[in-house]
Amino acid sequence: MSLLSPYSSDEPARAEVDAMPGSTVLEFGANWCGICQAAQPAIEDAISAQPPARHLRIEDGRGRPLGRSFAIKLWPTLVMLQDGREVARVVRPRGARDIADALDRLLAGPQASDAS
């Protein structure tokens, strides 16, 4: 049974996201999306092993401004943010390792993203 909540249709404004301090994972998808559902075990495994400060599951689709502002094209897409700045992105993860690698970059802090 999934411990993650459904994708929320209540999305923050882009300015709010840009102002979020610390580590944030934005997960874009849709509750009816089979690929999103299939990816949930890998997402749960990776997030539970290295929890960011916040993990927001955002329902995406036509006309959804936050997803458009991040140029989301495929689901699920996980955008890793440090102090509102994107440091990594995983599109349609094939497994927990894909997400864990992105979380490593995120949780390593600003010095790791400045070096890349």
PDB file of C-alpha atoms in Angstrom:
ATOM      1  CA  MET A   1       0.000   0.000   0.000  1.00  0.00           C
ATOM      2  CA  SER A   2       1.308   3.426  -0.970  1.00  0.00           C
ATOM      3  CA  LEU A   3       2.254   5.798   1.821  1.00  0.00           C
ATOM      4  CA  LEU A   4       2.252   8.755  -0.557  1.00  0.00           C
ATOM      5  CA  SER A   5      -0.767  11.004  -0.799  1.00  0.00           C
ATOM      6  CA  PRO A   6      -2.525  11.561  -4.133  1.00  0.00           C
ATOM      7  CA  TYR A   7      -1.313  14.267  -6.475  1.00  0.00           C
ATOM      8  CA  SER A   8      -2.773  17.561  -5.275  1.00  0.00           C
ATOM      9  CA  SER A   9      -4.706  19.881  -7.565  1.00  0.00           C
ATOM     10  CA  ASP A  10      -3.926  22.688  -5.100  1.00  0.00           C
ATOM     11  CA  GLU A  11      -0.611  23.931  -6.443  1.00  0.00           C
ATOM     12  CA  PRO A  12       1.550  26.730  -5.060  1.00  0.00           C
ATOM     13  CA  ALA A  13       2.367  29.729  -7.233  1.00  0.00           C
ATOM     14  CA  ARG A  14       5.765  29.690  -8.938  1.00  0.00           C
ATOM     15  CA  ALA A  15       6.878  32.657  -6.818  1.00  0.00           C
ATOM     16  CA  GLU A  16       6.102  30.629  -3.670  1.00  0.00           C
ATOM     17  CA  VAL A  17       8.145  27.701  -4.968  1.00  0.00           C
ATOM     18  CA  ASP A  18      11.060  29.963  -5.897  1.00  0.00           C
ATOM     19  CA  ALA A  19      11.049  31.360  -2.341  1.00  0.00           C
ATOM     20  CA  MET A  20      11.001  27.958  -0.559  1.00  0.00           C
ATOM     21  CA  PRO A  21      14.073  27.573   1.649  1.00  0.00           C
ATOM     22  CA  GLY A  22      16.015  24.327   1.856  1.00  0.00           C
ATOM     23  CA  SER A  23      15.460  21.173  -0.148  1.00  0.00           C
ATOM     24  CA  THR A  24      12.231  20.561  -2.043  1.00  0.00           C
ATOM     25  CA  VAL A  25      11.125  17.823  -4.413  1.00  0.00           C
ATOM     26  CA  LEU A  26       8.286  18.729  -6.753  1.00  0.00           C
ATOM     27  CA  GLU A  27       6.724  15.588  -8.200  1.00  0.00           C
ATOM     28  CA  PHE A  28       4.493  16.248 -11.199  1.00  0.00           C
ATOM     29  CA  GLY A  29       2.020  13.618 -12.364  1.00  0.00           C
ATOM     30  CA  ALA A  30      -1.640  12.620 -12.408  1.00  0.00           C
ATOM     31  CA  ASN A  31      -3.586  10.225 -10.206  1.00  0.00           C
ATOM     32  CA  TRP A  32      -4.985   8.363 -13.238  1.00  0.00           C
ATOM     33  CA  CYS A  33      -1.557   8.011 -14.936  1.00  0.00           C
ATOM     34  CA  GLY A  34      -0.453   4.369 -15.129  1.00  0.00           C
ATOM     35  CA  ILE A  35       3.214   5.284 -15.537  1.00  0.00           C
ATOM     36  CA  CYS A  36       2.981   7.480 -12.415  1.00  0.00           C
ATOM     37  CA  GLN A  37       1.374   4.635 -10.471  1.00  0.00           C
ATOM     38  CA  ALA A  38       4.028   2.169 -11.634  1.00  0.00           C
ATOM     39  CA  ALA A  39       6.821   4.558 -10.538  1.00  0.00           C
ATOM     40  CA  GLN A  40       5.449   5.010  -7.005  1.00  0.00           C
ATOM     41  CA  PRO A  41       7.371   2.131  -5.343  1.00  0.00           C
ATOM     42  CA  ALA A  42      10.689   3.528  -6.639  1.00  0.00           C
ATOM     43  CA  ILE A  43       9.741   7.073  -5.624  1.00  0.00           C
ATOM     44  CA  GLU A  44       8.666   5.910  -2.148  1.00  0.00           C
ATOM     45  CA  ASP A  45      11.886   3.907  -1.672  1.00  0.00           C
ATOM     46  CA  ALA A  46      14.147   6.793  -2.668  1.00  0.00           C
ATOM     47  CA  ILE A  47      12.271   9.503  -0.766  1.00  0.00           C
ATOM     48  CA  SER A  48      11.997   7.436   2.423  1.00  0.00           C
ATOM     49  CA  ALA A  49      15.736   6.672   2.343  1.00  0.00           C
ATOM     50  CA  GLN A  50      16.745  10.347   1.888  1.00  0.00           C
ATOM     51  CA  PRO A  51      13.824  12.582   2.815  1.00  0.00           C
ATOM     52  CA  PRO A  52      14.063  16.161   1.570  1.00  0.00           C
ATOM     53  CA  ALA A  53      12.720  19.045   3.659  1.00  0.00           C
ATOM     54  CA  ARG A  54       9.506  18.869   1.626  1.00  0.00           C
ATOM     55  CA  HIS A  55       8.015  16.654  -1.082  1.00  0.00           C
ATOM     56  CA  LEU A  56       5.090  18.167  -2.979  1.00  0.00           C
ATOM     57  CA  ARG A  57       3.041  15.925  -5.260  1.00  0.00           C
ATOM     58  CA  ILE A  58       1.460  18.243  -7.833  1.00  0.00           C
ATOM     59  CA  GLU A  59      -1.280  17.217 -10.244  1.00  0.00           C
ATOM     60  CA  ASP A  60      -0.230  18.339 -13.708  1.00  0.00           C
ATOM     61  CA  GLY A  61      -2.103  18.721 -16.958  1.00  0.00           C
ATOM     62  CA  ARG A  62      -3.205  21.138 -19.626  1.00  0.00           C
ATOM     63  CA  GLY A  63      -3.494  24.676 -18.295  1.00  0.00           C
ATOM     64  CA  ARG A  64      -1.709  23.951 -15.001  1.00  0.00           C
ATOM     65  CA  PRO A  65       0.614  26.945 -14.522  1.00  0.00           C
ATOM     66  CA  LEU A  66       3.231  25.419 -12.218  1.00  0.00           C
ATOM     67  CA  GLY A  67       3.909  22.469 -14.505  1.00  0.00           C
ATOM     68  CA  ARG A  68       4.107  24.769 -17.516  1.00  0.00           C
ATOM     69  CA  SER A  69       6.558  27.070 -15.701  1.00  0.00           C
ATOM     70  CA  PHE A  70       8.879  24.063 -15.242  1.00  0.00           C
ATOM     71  CA  ALA A  71       8.325  22.884 -18.846  1.00  0.00           C
ATOM     72  CA  ILE A  72       6.965  19.514 -17.683  1.00  0.00           C
ATOM     73  CA  LYS A  73       6.213  17.296 -20.687  1.00  0.00           C
ATOM     74  CA  LEU A  74       6.176  13.717 -19.311  1.00  0.00           C
ATOM     75  CA  TRP A  75       4.958  12.180 -16.058  1.00  0.00           C
ATOM     76  CA  PRO A  76       6.123  11.536 -13.535  1.00  0.00           C
ATOM     77  CA  THR A  77       8.767  14.235 -13.396  1.00  0.00           C
ATOM     78  CA  LEU A  78      10.592  15.030 -10.166  1.00  0.00           C
ATOM     79  CA  VAL A  79      12.234  18.448  -9.927  1.00  0.00           C
ATOM     80  CA  MET A  80      14.791  18.829  -7.126  1.00  0.00           C
ATOM     81  CA  LEU A  81      15.101  22.372  -5.771  1.00  0.00           C
ATOM     82  CA  GLN A  82      17.568  23.857  -3.312  1.00  0.00           C
ATOM     83  CA  ASP A  83      16.424  27.244  -2.003  1.00  0.00           C
ATOM     84  CA  GLY A  84      14.037  27.528  -4.956  1.00  0.00           C
ATOM     85  CA  ARG A  85      16.693  26.767  -7.586  1.00  0.00           C
ATOM     86  CA  GLU A  86      16.574  23.598  -9.693  1.00  0.00           C
ATOM     87  CA  VAL A  87      19.573  21.349  -9.102  1.00  0.00           C
ATOM     88  CA  ALA A  88      18.357  18.078 -10.638  1.00  0.00           C
ATOM     89  CA  ARG A  89      15.455  16.569 -12.546  1.00  0.00           C
ATOM     90  CA  VAL A  90      14.291  12.992 -13.090  1.00  0.00           C
ATOM     91  CA  VAL A  91      11.809  12.264 -15.871  1.00  0.00           C
ATOM     92  CA  ARG A  92      10.025   8.898 -15.797  1.00  0.00           C
ATOM     93  CA  PRO A  93      12.431   7.242 -13.369  1.00  0.00           C
ATOM     94  CA  ARG A  94      13.352   3.659 -14.199  1.00  0.00           C
ATOM     95  CA  GLY A  95      14.076   2.850 -10.571  1.00  0.00           C
ATOM     96  CA  ALA A  96      14.887   4.167  -7.120  1.00  0.00           C
ATOM     97  CA  ARG A  97      18.546   4.632  -8.091  1.00  0.00           C
ATOM     98  CA  ASP A  98      17.627   7.345 -10.648  1.00  0.00           C
ATOM     99  CA  ILE A  99      15.839   9.281  -7.923  1.00  0.00           C
ATOM    100  CA  ALA A 100      18.476   8.568  -5.261  1.00  0.00           C
ATOM    101  CA  ASP A 101      21.205   9.982  -7.528  1.00  0.00           C
ATOM    102  CA  ALA A 102      19.199  13.211  -7.968  1.00  0.00           C
ATOM    103  CA  LEU A 103      18.509  13.364  -4.223  1.00  0.00           C
ATOM    104  CA  ASP A 104      22.252  12.971  -3.588  1.00  0.00           C
ATOM    105  CA  ARG A 105      22.858  16.102  -5.674  1.00  0.00           C
ATOM    106  CA  LEU A 106      20.037  17.922  -3.916  1.00  0.00           C
ATOM    107  CA  LEU A 107      20.975  16.990  -0.361  1.00  0.00           C
ATOM    108  CA  ALA A 108      24.697  17.558  -0.916  1.00  0.00           C
ATOM    109  CA  GLY A 109      23.898  21.273  -0.725  1.00  0.00           C
ATOM    110  CA  PRO A 110      24.739  24.296  -2.849  1.00  0.00           C
ATOM    111  CA  GLN A 111      28.451  23.525  -3.096  1.00  0.00           C
ATOM    112  CA  ALA A 112      27.719  20.324  -5.057  1.00  0.00           C
ATOM    113  CA  SER A 113      25.479  22.079  -7.574  1.00  0.00           C
ATOM    114  CA  ASP A 114      27.999  24.933  -7.991  1.00  0.00           C
ATOM    115  CA  ALA A 115      30.701  22.420  -8.921  1.00  0.00           C
ATOM    116  CA  SER A 116      28.694  20.927 -11.791  1.00  0.00           C
TER     117      SER A 116
END
